[in-house]
Coordinates of C-alpha atoms in Angstrom, one line a residue:
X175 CA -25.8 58.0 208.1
X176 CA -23.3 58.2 210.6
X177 CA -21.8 61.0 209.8
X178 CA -25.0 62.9 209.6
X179 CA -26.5 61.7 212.7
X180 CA -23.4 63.2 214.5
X181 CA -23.5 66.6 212.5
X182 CA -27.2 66.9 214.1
X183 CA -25.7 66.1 217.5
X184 CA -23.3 68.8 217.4
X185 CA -25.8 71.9 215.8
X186 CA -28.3 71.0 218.9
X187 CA -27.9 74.0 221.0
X188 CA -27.5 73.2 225.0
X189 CA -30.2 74.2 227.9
X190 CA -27.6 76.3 229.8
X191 CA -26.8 78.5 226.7
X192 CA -30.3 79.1 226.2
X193 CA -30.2 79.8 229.8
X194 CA -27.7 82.2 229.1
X195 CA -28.9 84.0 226.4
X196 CA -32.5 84.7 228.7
X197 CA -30.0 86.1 231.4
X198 CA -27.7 88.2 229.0
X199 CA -31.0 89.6 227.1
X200 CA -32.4 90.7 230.3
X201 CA -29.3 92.4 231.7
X202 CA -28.9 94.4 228.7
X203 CA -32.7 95.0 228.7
X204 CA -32.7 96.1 232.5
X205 CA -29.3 98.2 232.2
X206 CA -30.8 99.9 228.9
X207 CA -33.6 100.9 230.9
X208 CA -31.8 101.9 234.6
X209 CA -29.5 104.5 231.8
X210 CA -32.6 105.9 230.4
X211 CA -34.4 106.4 233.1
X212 CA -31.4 108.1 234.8
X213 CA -31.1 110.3 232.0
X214 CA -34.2 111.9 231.9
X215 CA -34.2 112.4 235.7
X216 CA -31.3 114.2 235.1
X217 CA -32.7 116.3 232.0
X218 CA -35.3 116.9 234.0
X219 CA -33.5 118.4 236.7
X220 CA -31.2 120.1 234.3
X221 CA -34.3 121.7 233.0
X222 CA -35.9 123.1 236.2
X223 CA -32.2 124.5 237.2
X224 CA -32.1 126.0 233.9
X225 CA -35.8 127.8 234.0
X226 CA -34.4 129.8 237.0
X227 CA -31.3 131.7 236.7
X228 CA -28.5 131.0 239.2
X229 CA -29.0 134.4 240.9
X230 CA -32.6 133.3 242.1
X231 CA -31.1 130.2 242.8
X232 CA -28.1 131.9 245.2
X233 CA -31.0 133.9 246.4
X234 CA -33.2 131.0 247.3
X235 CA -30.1 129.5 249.3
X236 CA -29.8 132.4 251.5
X237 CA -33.2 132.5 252.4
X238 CA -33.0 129.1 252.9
X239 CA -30.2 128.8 255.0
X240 CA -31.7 132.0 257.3
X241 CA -35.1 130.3 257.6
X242 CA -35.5 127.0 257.3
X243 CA -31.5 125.2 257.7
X244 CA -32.4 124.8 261.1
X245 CA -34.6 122.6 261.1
X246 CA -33.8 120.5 257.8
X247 CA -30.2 121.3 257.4
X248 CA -27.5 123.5 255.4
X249 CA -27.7 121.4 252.7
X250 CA -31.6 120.4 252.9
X251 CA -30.1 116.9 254.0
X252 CA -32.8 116.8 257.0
X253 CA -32.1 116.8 260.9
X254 CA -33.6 115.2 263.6
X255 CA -36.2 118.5 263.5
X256 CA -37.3 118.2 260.1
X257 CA -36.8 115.8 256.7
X258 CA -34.6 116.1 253.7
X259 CA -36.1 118.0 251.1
X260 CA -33.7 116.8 248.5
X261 CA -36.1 115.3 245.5
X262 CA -39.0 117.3 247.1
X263 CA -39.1 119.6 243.9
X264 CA -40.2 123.2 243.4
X265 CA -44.1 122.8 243.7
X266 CA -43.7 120.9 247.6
X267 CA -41.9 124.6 248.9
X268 CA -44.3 126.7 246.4
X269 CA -47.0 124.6 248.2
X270 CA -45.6 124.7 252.2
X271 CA -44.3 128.3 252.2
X272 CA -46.7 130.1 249.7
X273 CA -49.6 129.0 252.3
X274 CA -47.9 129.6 255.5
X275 CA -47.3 126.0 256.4
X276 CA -43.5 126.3 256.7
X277 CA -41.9 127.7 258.6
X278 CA -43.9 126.2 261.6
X279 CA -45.0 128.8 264.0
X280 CA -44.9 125.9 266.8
X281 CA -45.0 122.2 266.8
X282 CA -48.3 120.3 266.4
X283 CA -50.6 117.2 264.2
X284 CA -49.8 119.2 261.7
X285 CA -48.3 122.2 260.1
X286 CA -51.0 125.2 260.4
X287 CA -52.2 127.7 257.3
X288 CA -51.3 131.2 258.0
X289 CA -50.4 134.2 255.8
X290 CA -46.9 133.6 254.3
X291 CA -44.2 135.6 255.7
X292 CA -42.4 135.9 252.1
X293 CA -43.1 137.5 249.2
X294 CA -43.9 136.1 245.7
X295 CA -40.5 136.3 244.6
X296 CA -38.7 135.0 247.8
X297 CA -41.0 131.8 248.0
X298 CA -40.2 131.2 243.7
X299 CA -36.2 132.0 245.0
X300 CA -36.5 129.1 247.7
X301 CA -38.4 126.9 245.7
X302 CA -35.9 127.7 242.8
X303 CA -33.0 126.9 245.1
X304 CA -34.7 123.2 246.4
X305 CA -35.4 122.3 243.1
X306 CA -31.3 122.9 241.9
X307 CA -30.5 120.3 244.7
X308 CA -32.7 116.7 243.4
X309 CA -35.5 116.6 240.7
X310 CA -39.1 116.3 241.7
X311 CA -42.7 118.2 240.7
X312 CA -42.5 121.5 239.4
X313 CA -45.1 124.5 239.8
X314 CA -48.0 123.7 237.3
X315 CA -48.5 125.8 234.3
X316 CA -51.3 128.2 234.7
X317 CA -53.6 126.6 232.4
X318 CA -53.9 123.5 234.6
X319 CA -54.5 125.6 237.3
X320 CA -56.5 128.4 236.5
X321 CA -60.1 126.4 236.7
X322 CA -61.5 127.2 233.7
X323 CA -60.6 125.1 231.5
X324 CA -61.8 122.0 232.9
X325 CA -65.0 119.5 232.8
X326 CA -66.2 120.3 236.2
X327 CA -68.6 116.9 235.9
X328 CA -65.3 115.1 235.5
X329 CA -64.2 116.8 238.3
X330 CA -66.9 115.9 240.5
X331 CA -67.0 112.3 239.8
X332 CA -62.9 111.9 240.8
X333 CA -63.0 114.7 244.0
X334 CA -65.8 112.1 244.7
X335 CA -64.0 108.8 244.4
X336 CA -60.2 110.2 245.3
X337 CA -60.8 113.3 248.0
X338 CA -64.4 113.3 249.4
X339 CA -63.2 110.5 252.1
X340 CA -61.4 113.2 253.8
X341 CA -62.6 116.5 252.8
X342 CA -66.2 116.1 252.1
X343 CA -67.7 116.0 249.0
X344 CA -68.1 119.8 249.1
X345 CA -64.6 120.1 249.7
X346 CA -65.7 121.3 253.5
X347 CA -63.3 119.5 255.3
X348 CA -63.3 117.4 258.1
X349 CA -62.2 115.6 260.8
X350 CA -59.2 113.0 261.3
X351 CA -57.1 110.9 263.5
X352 CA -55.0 112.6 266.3
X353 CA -55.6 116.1 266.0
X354 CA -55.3 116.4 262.7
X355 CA -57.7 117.3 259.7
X356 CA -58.2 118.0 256.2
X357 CA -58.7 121.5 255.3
X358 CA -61.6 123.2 254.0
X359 CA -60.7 124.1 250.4
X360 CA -63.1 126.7 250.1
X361 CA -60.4 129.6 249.9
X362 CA -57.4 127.5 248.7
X363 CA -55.7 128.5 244.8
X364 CA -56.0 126.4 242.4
X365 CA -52.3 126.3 242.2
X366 CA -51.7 125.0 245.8
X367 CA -54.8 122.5 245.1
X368 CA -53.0 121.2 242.1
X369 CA -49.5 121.0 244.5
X370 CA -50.9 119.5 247.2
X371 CA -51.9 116.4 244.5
X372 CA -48.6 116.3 243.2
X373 CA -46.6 116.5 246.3
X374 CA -48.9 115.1 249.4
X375 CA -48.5 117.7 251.8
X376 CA -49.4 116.3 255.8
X377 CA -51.4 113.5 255.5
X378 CA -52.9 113.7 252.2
X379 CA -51.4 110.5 250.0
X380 CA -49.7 111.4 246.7
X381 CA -51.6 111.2 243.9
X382 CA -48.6 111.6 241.1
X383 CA -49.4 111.6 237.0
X384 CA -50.3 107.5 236.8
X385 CA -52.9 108.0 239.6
X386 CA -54.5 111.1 238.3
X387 CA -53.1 113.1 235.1
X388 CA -52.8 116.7 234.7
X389 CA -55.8 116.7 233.0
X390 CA -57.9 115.0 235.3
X391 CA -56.0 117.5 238.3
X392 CA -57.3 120.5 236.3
X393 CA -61.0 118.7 236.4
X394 CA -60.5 118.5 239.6
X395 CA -59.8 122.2 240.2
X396 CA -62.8 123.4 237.8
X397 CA -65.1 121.2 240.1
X398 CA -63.8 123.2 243.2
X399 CA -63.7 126.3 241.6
X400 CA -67.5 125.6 240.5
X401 CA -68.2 125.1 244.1
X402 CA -66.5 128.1 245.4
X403 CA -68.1 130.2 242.8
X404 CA -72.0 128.7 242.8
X405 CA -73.5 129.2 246.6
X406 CA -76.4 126.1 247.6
X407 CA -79.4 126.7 245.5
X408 CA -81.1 125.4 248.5
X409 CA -80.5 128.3 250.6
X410 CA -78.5 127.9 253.9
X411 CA -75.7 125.5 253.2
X412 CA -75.4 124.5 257.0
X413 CA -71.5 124.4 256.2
X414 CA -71.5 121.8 254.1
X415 CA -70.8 119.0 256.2
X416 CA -73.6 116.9 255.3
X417 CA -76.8 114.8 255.6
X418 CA -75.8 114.3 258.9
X419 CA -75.9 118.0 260.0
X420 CA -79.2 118.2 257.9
X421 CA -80.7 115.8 259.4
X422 CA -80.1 117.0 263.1
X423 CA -81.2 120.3 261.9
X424 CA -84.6 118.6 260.4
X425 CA -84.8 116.6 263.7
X426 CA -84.0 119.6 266.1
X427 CA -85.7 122.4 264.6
X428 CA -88.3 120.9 261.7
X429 CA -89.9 118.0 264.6
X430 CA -89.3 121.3 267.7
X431 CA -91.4 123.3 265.6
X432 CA -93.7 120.7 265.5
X433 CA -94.4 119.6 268.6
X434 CA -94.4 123.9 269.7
X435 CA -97.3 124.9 267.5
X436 CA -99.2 121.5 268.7
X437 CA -98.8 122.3 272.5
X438 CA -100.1 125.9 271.2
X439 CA -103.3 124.6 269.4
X440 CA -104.0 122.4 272.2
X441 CA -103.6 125.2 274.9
X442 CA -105.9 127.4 272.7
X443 CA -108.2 124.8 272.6
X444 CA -109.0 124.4 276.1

């Protein structure tokens, strides 16, 4: 009995080992998961480096370096003038440069849309060239982009919930702290639309693949491309801003024309 009792003793396994194993178990766990994570950010970067050939990418450096270095640097690293673009990816400089954006023509809330100043090729170069230097979001594909292959009722029900705040449910635009504004979206690709999602150009929050998916972006851009394409069936669209403007227009014009043909029947009268 003795000698069993003791043999029990010595098989029970102590708290701190236990301990110990939890600890060990999770440090593997979390180191496992820091490598592979690491690894696919650096597939993924490998990847976008590898869709553009090196001479774009040389290209995109020199353009770079004669347009934009002062502001954010040689090496993209950011200056006092402008941030680092490292990480940034391909779709934020596709997005800034491809609407006229960047560079800045002079310093203000925000960053103003003008014709670009680069061609096609020079903007992909640059954008090429900034995406070499971190990973980040690429240029979409066409087929998320192109707004017709979307469910436009989708579409409506997320620019509602997600965008609307901001840029009217019309995609109108409007009005916002300081100066600055969200832009009417009436004229805007469905490329940069999908860009500005994925990057959060000025003030508009980031809404990356977990918030909204590619799929649910595309909706999106068949929504707007629905409204671009279909004019109010109720005639005048007053620009879209509202009930508010509809109402003042009810109030200013439906209840003036009002009261002007009853002060004309009473003059008649007498």
């Amino acid at each position: 009995m003795f000698n069993s009792s003791k043999s029990k003793k010595k098989g029970r396994r102590s708290p701190v080992a236990t301990v110990s194993l939890i600890v060990v178990g999770l440090m593997t766990t979390g180191g496992a998961y820091a490598l592979f994570s690491s690894t696919a950010s650096a597939d993924d970067n490998v990847s976008t480096v590898a869709a553009s050939s090196q001479s774009q990418v040389n290209e995109g450096e020199k353009l770079f370096a004669s347009n934009c270095a002062t502001c954010h640097g040689l090496s993209a690293q950011g200056t006092s003038e402008g941030p680092s673009l490292i990480g940034v990816g391909a779709a934020s400089v596709d997005f800034q440069v491809g609407t006229g954006r960047m560079p800045l023509a002079q310093q203000g809330p925000q960053g103003e849309e003008k014709p670009s100043q680069f061609t096609n090729d020079q903007v992909d170069a640059m954008a090429a060239y900034v995406a070499s230097l971190g990973p980040g979001p690429a240029v979409p594909s066409e087929s998320l982009t192109n707004g017709a292959d979307g469910d436009a009722a989708e579409g409506a029900e997320l620019f509602r919930i997600n965008c609307a705040m901001c840029h009217n449910v019309a995609g109108a635009g409007g009005a916002l702290t300081e100066g600055k504004y969200a832009p009417n979206l009436e004229s805007v690709t469905g490329k940069h639309i999908y860009e500005a999602m994925q990057t959060g150009p000025q003030n508009m929050p980031v809404f990356n693949d977990l918030n909204i998916t590619p799929e649910q972006k595309a909706d999106i851009i068949t929504y707007l491309k629905y409204v671009q394409d279909n004019k109010s069936p109720g005639g005048f669209a007053l620009g879209s801003i509202g009930p508010v403007a509809e109402g003042l227009f009810i109030w200013i014009f439906g209840l003036g024309a009002v009261v002007a043909m009853t002060v004309w029947l009473t003059a008649k009268s007498n």
